[in-house]
């Protein structure tokens, strides 16, 4: 029997950033990842897709580290993929953004950055600031990009269905419904398709089927107040369309300044602006909520680490995030809730006070659980 020794996992949460040029995409990406992707006041300055890893802020890691005194602390990670700004006509090859849409097909969700601020020094590619129009333009271009994928699959499955293949025949109606919606400019996520149809479409990795978050780039004043004319218009449009997507206001300028500050000065800087948290924190929290994700911890002398899983995952599935061998040879999970672990002062105190439990294969891991896996392979 062995205890789990964590290895670095792939990030569970992968977010693709889209939007028109000059809306703050690359500035946001730079601030989030501290990458030096070029950001300039002209379209198409991002000519290669930028991929950056971001640590997930979690205040629970500090208390765990204080108790366990590990050699290192490893937060969970989020991967952001930033592509060149899309323009009207992108699906027909206009601009450079369409070249890179394939780079975000494998992401879990899309962050649609929308400009909600006026600034005569920052040109808008469409001549004026209108977040509702901009959202529609991007939605339409992503729909057109998906049309090709659906048409190709529909043609193949329709021909296969004529040979008597029942699987292909079952897929054709879903593909046709998806194609009708896309050609009408309706994203798959808003097309009202049934669960079975959506399941059949998943292998196509359609851009408009992915969950979406809206990152609204606002002025500093509007960020503090929580509203403004353009932000309010975007909220109304999203609500009217029936989407339940979160809209996360942020200021690209503030995020850029935060990225230059040492960690110990960031809280004071935000407090001076009347803000409780950075745009990064709110964006990641919204992403976790959108995709039904949560965090558990491992805590030992070598390291304290945060792991990302889906809500409802059982202990063996949570173990698989560390290594598939841990799921295959799962015996049990020594389990302590975060608050109990801190109150008891670690594993020894948790065991002595009776708050440590041995959970089996059916246990559904809770957010904040501190786990030690026992397995044998």
Coordinates of C-alpha atoms in Angstrom, one line a residue:
X1 CA 0.0 0.0 0.0
X2 CA 1.3 3.4 -0.9
X3 CA 0.4 7.0 -0.2
X4 CA -0.1 9.4 -3.2
X5 CA 2.9 11.4 -4.2
X6 CA 1.5 14.2 -6.5
X7 CA 2.9 15.0 -9.9
X8 CA 2.2 18.1 -11.9
X9 CA -1.2 17.8 -13.6
X10 CA -2.5 19.4 -16.7
X11 CA -4.7 22.4 -15.9
X12 CA -8.3 21.4 -15.6
X13 CA -9.7 24.8 -16.5
X14 CA -8.7 26.1 -20.0
X15 CA -10.2 29.4 -21.1
X16 CA -10.0 30.8 -24.6
X17 CA -10.0 34.6 -24.9
X18 CA -11.9 36.2 -27.9
X19 CA -13.1 39.6 -28.9
X20 CA -12.7 42.4 -31.4
X21 CA -9.3 44.2 -31.8
X22 CA -8.6 47.0 -29.3
X23 CA -11.0 45.8 -26.6
X24 CA -8.3 45.0 -24.1
X25 CA -7.8 41.3 -24.8
X26 CA -4.0 41.3 -24.9
X27 CA -3.7 43.8 -22.1
X28 CA -5.9 41.4 -20.0
X29 CA -3.9 38.4 -21.1
X30 CA -0.6 40.1 -20.2
X31 CA -1.9 41.2 -16.8
X32 CA -3.3 37.7 -16.1
X33 CA -0.2 35.7 -17.1
X34 CA 2.6 38.3 -16.7
X35 CA 3.4 37.3 -20.3
X36 CA 4.8 39.9 -22.6
X37 CA 2.4 39.5 -25.5
X38 CA 2.5 42.6 -27.6
X39 CA -0.3 45.0 -26.9
X40 CA -0.6 48.0 -29.1
X41 CA -3.3 50.4 -30.3
X42 CA -3.8 48.8 -33.7
X43 CA -5.6 45.7 -35.0
X44 CA -3.8 42.4 -35.4
X45 CA -0.8 43.1 -33.1
X46 CA -1.3 39.6 -31.6
X47 CA -0.1 37.5 -34.6
X48 CA 0.4 34.2 -32.8
X49 CA -1.9 32.6 -30.2
X50 CA -0.5 33.3 -26.8
X51 CA -0.8 30.6 -24.1
X52 CA -0.2 31.4 -20.5
X53 CA -0.6 29.6 -17.2
X54 CA -2.1 31.4 -14.2
X55 CA -2.1 30.4 -10.6
X56 CA -5.5 30.2 -9.0
X57 CA -5.6 32.5 -6.0
X58 CA -6.8 30.5 -2.9
X59 CA -6.5 32.0 0.6
X60 CA -6.7 28.5 2.1
X61 CA -3.2 27.5 0.9
X62 CA -1.6 29.9 3.4
X63 CA -3.0 28.4 6.6
X64 CA -2.3 24.8 5.3
X65 CA 1.3 25.7 4.6
X66 CA 1.6 27.4 8.0
X67 CA 0.6 24.1 9.7
X68 CA 2.3 21.5 7.5
X69 CA 5.5 23.5 6.8
X70 CA 6.0 21.9 3.4
X71 CA 9.0 22.4 1.1
X72 CA 6.8 24.0 -1.5
X73 CA 3.2 25.2 -2.1
X74 CA 1.6 24.5 -5.5
X75 CA -1.7 26.3 -6.3
X76 CA -4.1 25.0 -8.9
X77 CA -3.6 26.4 -12.5
X78 CA -5.7 27.8 -15.2
X79 CA -4.6 28.0 -18.8
X80 CA -5.5 31.1 -20.9
X81 CA -5.3 31.1 -24.7
X82 CA -5.4 34.5 -26.4
X83 CA -5.8 34.8 -30.2
X84 CA -5.7 37.7 -32.5
X85 CA -8.8 40.0 -32.5
X86 CA -11.7 38.8 -34.6
X87 CA -13.3 41.3 -37.1
X88 CA -16.5 41.2 -39.1
X89 CA -15.9 38.8 -41.9
X90 CA -13.4 36.7 -40.0
X91 CA -15.1 33.4 -40.9
X92 CA -14.5 34.3 -44.6
X93 CA -10.8 35.0 -43.9
X94 CA -10.9 38.7 -43.0
X95 CA -8.2 39.7 -40.5
X96 CA -6.0 37.3 -38.7
X97 CA -8.2 36.0 -35.9
X98 CA -9.8 33.3 -38.0
X99 CA -6.4 31.6 -38.5
X100 CA -6.3 30.9 -34.7
X101 CA -9.8 29.7 -34.0
X102 CA -8.6 26.1 -33.9
X103 CA -6.4 27.0 -31.0
X104 CA -9.5 27.6 -28.8
X105 CA -11.5 24.6 -29.9
X106 CA -10.0 22.5 -27.1
X107 CA -10.7 25.1 -24.3
X108 CA -13.4 24.4 -21.7
X109 CA -15.0 27.8 -22.0
X110 CA -14.7 31.1 -23.8
X111 CA -13.9 34.5 -22.2
X112 CA -15.4 37.1 -24.5
X113 CA -13.8 40.4 -23.8
X114 CA -16.1 43.4 -24.6
X115 CA -15.1 47.0 -24.6
X116 CA -17.4 49.1 -22.4
X117 CA -15.4 52.3 -22.1
X118 CA -15.0 55.5 -24.1
X119 CA -11.5 56.7 -24.9
X120 CA -10.7 58.9 -27.9
X121 CA -7.1 57.8 -27.8
X122 CA -8.0 54.1 -28.3
X123 CA -9.6 53.6 -31.7
X124 CA -12.4 51.1 -32.1
X125 CA -12.2 48.9 -35.1
X126 CA -15.9 49.5 -35.9
X127 CA -15.8 53.3 -35.3
X128 CA -17.8 53.5 -32.1
X129 CA -18.2 51.8 -28.8
X130 CA -21.2 49.5 -28.7
X131 CA -20.8 46.3 -26.7
X132 CA -24.1 44.9 -27.8
X133 CA -23.2 45.2 -31.4
X134 CA -19.7 43.9 -30.7
X135 CA -21.1 40.8 -28.9
X136 CA -23.4 40.1 -31.9
X137 CA -20.5 40.4 -34.3
X138 CA -18.3 37.9 -32.5
X139 CA -21.2 35.5 -32.0
X140 CA -22.0 35.6 -35.7
X141 CA -18.4 35.0 -36.7
X142 CA -18.1 32.0 -34.3
X143 CA -21.4 30.6 -35.7
X144 CA -20.0 30.8 -39.2
X145 CA -16.8 29.1 -38.1
X146 CA -18.9 26.3 -36.7
X147 CA -21.0 25.9 -39.8
X148 CA -18.1 24.3 -41.7
X149 CA -17.6 21.7 -39.0
X150 CA -21.2 20.8 -38.8
X151 CA -21.7 20.7 -42.6
X152 CA -18.8 18.3 -43.0
X153 CA -20.0 16.0 -40.3
X154 CA -23.6 16.1 -41.5
X155 CA -22.6 15.2 -45.1
X156 CA -20.6 12.3 -43.8
X157 CA -23.3 11.0 -41.4
X158 CA -26.1 11.4 -43.9
X159 CA -24.2 9.2 -46.4
X160 CA -23.5 6.6 -43.7
X161 CA -27.1 6.7 -42.5
X162 CA -28.2 5.7 -46.0
X163 CA -26.3 2.4 -45.6
X164 CA -28.5 1.5 -42.6
X165 CA -26.1 2.7 -39.9
X166 CA -28.4 3.5 -36.9
X167 CA -25.8 5.5 -35.0
X168 CA -25.3 7.8 -38.0
X169 CA -29.1 8.0 -38.5
X170 CA -29.6 9.1 -34.9
X171 CA -27.0 11.9 -35.3
X172 CA -28.4 13.4 -38.5
X173 CA -31.3 15.3 -36.9
X174 CA -29.1 16.8 -34.3
X175 CA -26.6 18.0 -36.9
X176 CA -29.3 19.4 -39.1
X177 CA -30.9 21.3 -36.2
X178 CA -27.4 22.7 -35.2
X179 CA -26.8 23.7 -38.8
X180 CA -30.1 25.5 -39.1
X181 CA -29.4 27.4 -35.9
X182 CA -25.8 28.4 -36.9
X183 CA -26.9 29.6 -40.3
X184 CA -29.4 31.8 -38.6
X185 CA -26.7 33.3 -36.5
X186 CA -27.8 31.5 -33.2
X187 CA -25.0 30.0 -31.1
X188 CA -25.6 26.4 -30.2
X189 CA -25.7 27.3 -26.5
X190 CA -28.8 29.4 -27.2
X191 CA -30.4 27.2 -29.8
X192 CA -32.7 25.3 -27.5
X193 CA -31.4 21.8 -28.5
X194 CA -32.1 18.9 -26.3
X195 CA -29.5 17.2 -24.0
X196 CA -29.2 14.2 -26.3
X197 CA -28.5 16.4 -29.3
X198 CA -26.0 18.5 -27.4
X199 CA -24.2 15.3 -26.3
X200 CA -23.9 14.1 -29.9
X201 CA -22.4 17.5 -30.9
X202 CA -19.7 17.5 -28.2
X203 CA -17.0 15.7 -30.3
X204 CA -17.1 18.5 -32.8
X205 CA -15.8 21.0 -30.2
X206 CA -18.1 23.7 -31.5
X207 CA -17.1 27.1 -30.4
X208 CA -20.7 28.3 -29.9
X209 CA -21.5 25.3 -27.7
X210 CA -18.9 26.2 -25.2
X211 CA -20.0 28.0 -22.0
X212 CA -19.1 31.7 -22.2
X213 CA -18.1 34.4 -19.7
X214 CA -18.2 38.1 -20.6
X215 CA -15.2 40.2 -19.4
X216 CA -16.4 43.8 -19.6
X217 CA -13.5 46.3 -19.9
X218 CA -14.8 49.4 -18.1
X219 CA -13.4 52.6 -16.7
X220 CA -12.0 52.7 -13.2
X221 CA -15.0 54.7 -11.9
X222 CA -17.5 52.3 -13.4
X223 CA -15.6 49.3 -11.9
X224 CA -15.9 50.8 -8.4
X225 CA -19.6 51.7 -8.9
X226 CA -20.5 48.4 -10.6
X227 CA -22.4 50.0 -13.5
X228 CA -22.2 52.3 -16.5
X229 CA -24.2 52.9 -19.7
X230 CA -22.3 50.4 -21.8
X231 CA -22.0 47.8 -19.1
X232 CA -25.7 48.1 -18.3
X233 CA -26.5 47.8 -22.0
X234 CA -24.5 44.6 -22.2
X235 CA -26.2 43.1 -19.2
X236 CA -29.6 43.9 -20.6
X237 CA -28.7 42.3 -24.0
X238 CA -27.3 39.1 -22.4
X239 CA -30.4 38.8 -20.1
X240 CA -32.8 39.4 -23.1
X241 CA -31.1 36.6 -25.1
X242 CA -31.8 34.1 -22.3
X243 CA -28.2 33.5 -21.4
X244 CA -27.3 33.0 -17.8
X245 CA -23.6 33.9 -18.5
X246 CA -21.7 35.9 -15.9
X247 CA -20.5 39.3 -16.8
X248 CA -17.2 40.1 -15.0
X249 CA -16.4 43.9 -15.1
X250 CA -12.6 44.6 -15.0
X251 CA -10.3 47.5 -15.9
X252 CA -7.4 46.5 -18.2
X253 CA -5.5 49.5 -16.9
X254 CA -5.9 48.4 -13.2
X255 CA -5.0 44.8 -14.0
X256 CA -1.9 45.9 -15.8
X257 CA -0.8 48.1 -12.8
X258 CA -1.5 45.2 -10.4
X259 CA 0.7 42.8 -12.4
X260 CA 3.6 45.2 -11.8
X261 CA 3.2 45.3 -8.0
X262 CA 4.7 42.9 -5.6
X263 CA 2.0 40.5 -4.1
X264 CA 2.1 42.2 -0.7
X265 CA 1.1 45.6 -2.1
X266 CA -1.8 44.5 -4.3
X267 CA -4.4 44.3 -1.5
X268 CA -3.6 47.8 -0.4
X269 CA -3.7 49.1 -4.0
X270 CA -7.2 47.5 -4.5
X271 CA -8.5 48.8 -1.2
X272 CA -7.4 52.3 -2.2
X273 CA -9.6 52.0 -5.3
X274 CA -12.6 50.6 -3.3
X275 CA -12.2 47.1 -4.8
X276 CA -12.4 43.8 -2.9
X277 CA -10.6 41.7 -5.4
X278 CA -8.7 41.8 -8.7
X279 CA -10.3 41.0 -12.1
X280 CA -8.2 37.9 -12.3
X281 CA -9.7 36.5 -9.1
X282 CA -13.3 37.2 -10.1
X283 CA -12.7 35.8 -13.6
X284 CA -11.3 32.6 -12.3
X285 CA -14.1 32.2 -9.7
X286 CA -16.7 32.8 -12.4
X287 CA -15.0 30.2 -14.6
X288 CA -15.0 27.7 -11.8
X289 CA -18.7 28.4 -11.2
X290 CA -19.5 28.2 -14.9
X291 CA -18.0 24.7 -15.3
X292 CA -18.9 23.3 -11.9
X293 CA -15.4 23.1 -10.6
X294 CA -14.1 22.9 -7.0
X295 CA -10.8 22.4 -5.1
X296 CA -9.4 19.8 -2.8
X297 CA -6.0 19.8 -1.2
X298 CA -3.1 17.4 -0.4
X299 CA -0.9 18.4 2.5
X300 CA 2.4 16.8 3.4
X301 CA 6.0 17.5 4.2
X302 CA 7.0 17.7 0.5
X303 CA 4.2 20.0 -0.6
X304 CA 0.8 21.5 0.0
X305 CA -1.1 21.5 -3.3
X306 CA -4.5 22.5 -4.6
X307 CA -6.2 20.2 -7.1
X308 CA -9.2 21.1 -9.4
X309 CA -12.0 18.6 -9.8
X310 CA -15.7 18.8 -10.8
X311 CA -18.4 19.1 -8.2
X312 CA -19.9 15.6 -7.6
X313 CA -16.6 13.7 -8.3
X314 CA -16.0 10.7 -6.1
X315 CA -12.8 10.1 -4.2
X316 CA -11.4 7.7 -6.9
X317 CA -12.1 10.3 -9.6
X318 CA -10.4 13.0 -7.5
X319 CA -7.4 10.7 -7.1
X320 CA -7.2 10.3 -10.9
X321 CA -6.4 14.0 -11.2
X322 CA -3.1 13.2 -9.4
X323 CA -2.4 10.0 -11.3
X324 CA -4.5 7.4 -13.0
X325 CA -2.8 4.7 -10.9
X326 CA -4.4 6.2 -7.8
X327 CA -7.8 5.7 -9.2
X328 CA -7.0 2.2 -10.5
X329 CA -5.6 1.0 -7.2
X330 CA -7.8 3.2 -4.9
X331 CA -8.3 1.7 -1.4
X332 CA -9.5 4.7 0.6
X333 CA -9.1 8.4 1.2
X334 CA -8.1 9.8 4.6
X335 CA -10.3 12.9 4.7
X336 CA -10.5 16.1 6.8
X337 CA -12.5 19.2 6.0
X338 CA -10.4 22.3 5.6
X339 CA -11.8 24.1 8.7
X340 CA -11.3 21.0 10.8
X341 CA -7.8 20.5 9.6
X342 CA -6.8 24.0 10.5
X343 CA -8.5 23.9 13.9
X344 CA -6.9 20.6 14.7
X345 CA -3.5 21.8 13.6
X346 CA -2.8 19.1 11.0
X347 CA -3.1 15.4 10.5
X348 CA -2.1 14.3 13.9
X349 CA -4.5 16.6 15.7
X350 CA -7.3 15.7 13.3
X351 CA -6.9 12.0 14.0
X352 CA -6.7 12.5 17.8
X353 CA -9.8 14.7 17.8
X354 CA -11.8 12.3 15.6
X355 CA -12.4 14.6 12.7
X356 CA -10.3 12.5 10.3
X357 CA -12.4 10.0 8.3
X358 CA -11.5 7.1 6.1
X359 CA -13.7 7.4 3.0
X360 CA -14.3 4.7 0.4
X361 CA -15.0 4.7 -3.4
X362 CA -18.5 6.2 -3.1
X363 CA -17.5 9.3 -1.2
X364 CA -18.2 12.5 -3.0
X365 CA -15.4 14.9 -2.4
X366 CA -16.4 18.3 -0.9
X367 CA -14.8 21.7 -1.7
X368 CA -11.8 22.3 0.6
X369 CA -11.3 18.6 1.7
X370 CA -7.8 17.8 2.6
X371 CA -7.1 14.3 1.3
X372 CA -4.5 11.5 1.6
X373 CA -5.0 8.7 -0.8
X374 CA -4.2 5.1 0.0
X375 CA -3.8 2.9 -3.1
X376 CA -2.2 -0.3 -4.3
X377 CA -1.3 -1.2 -7.9

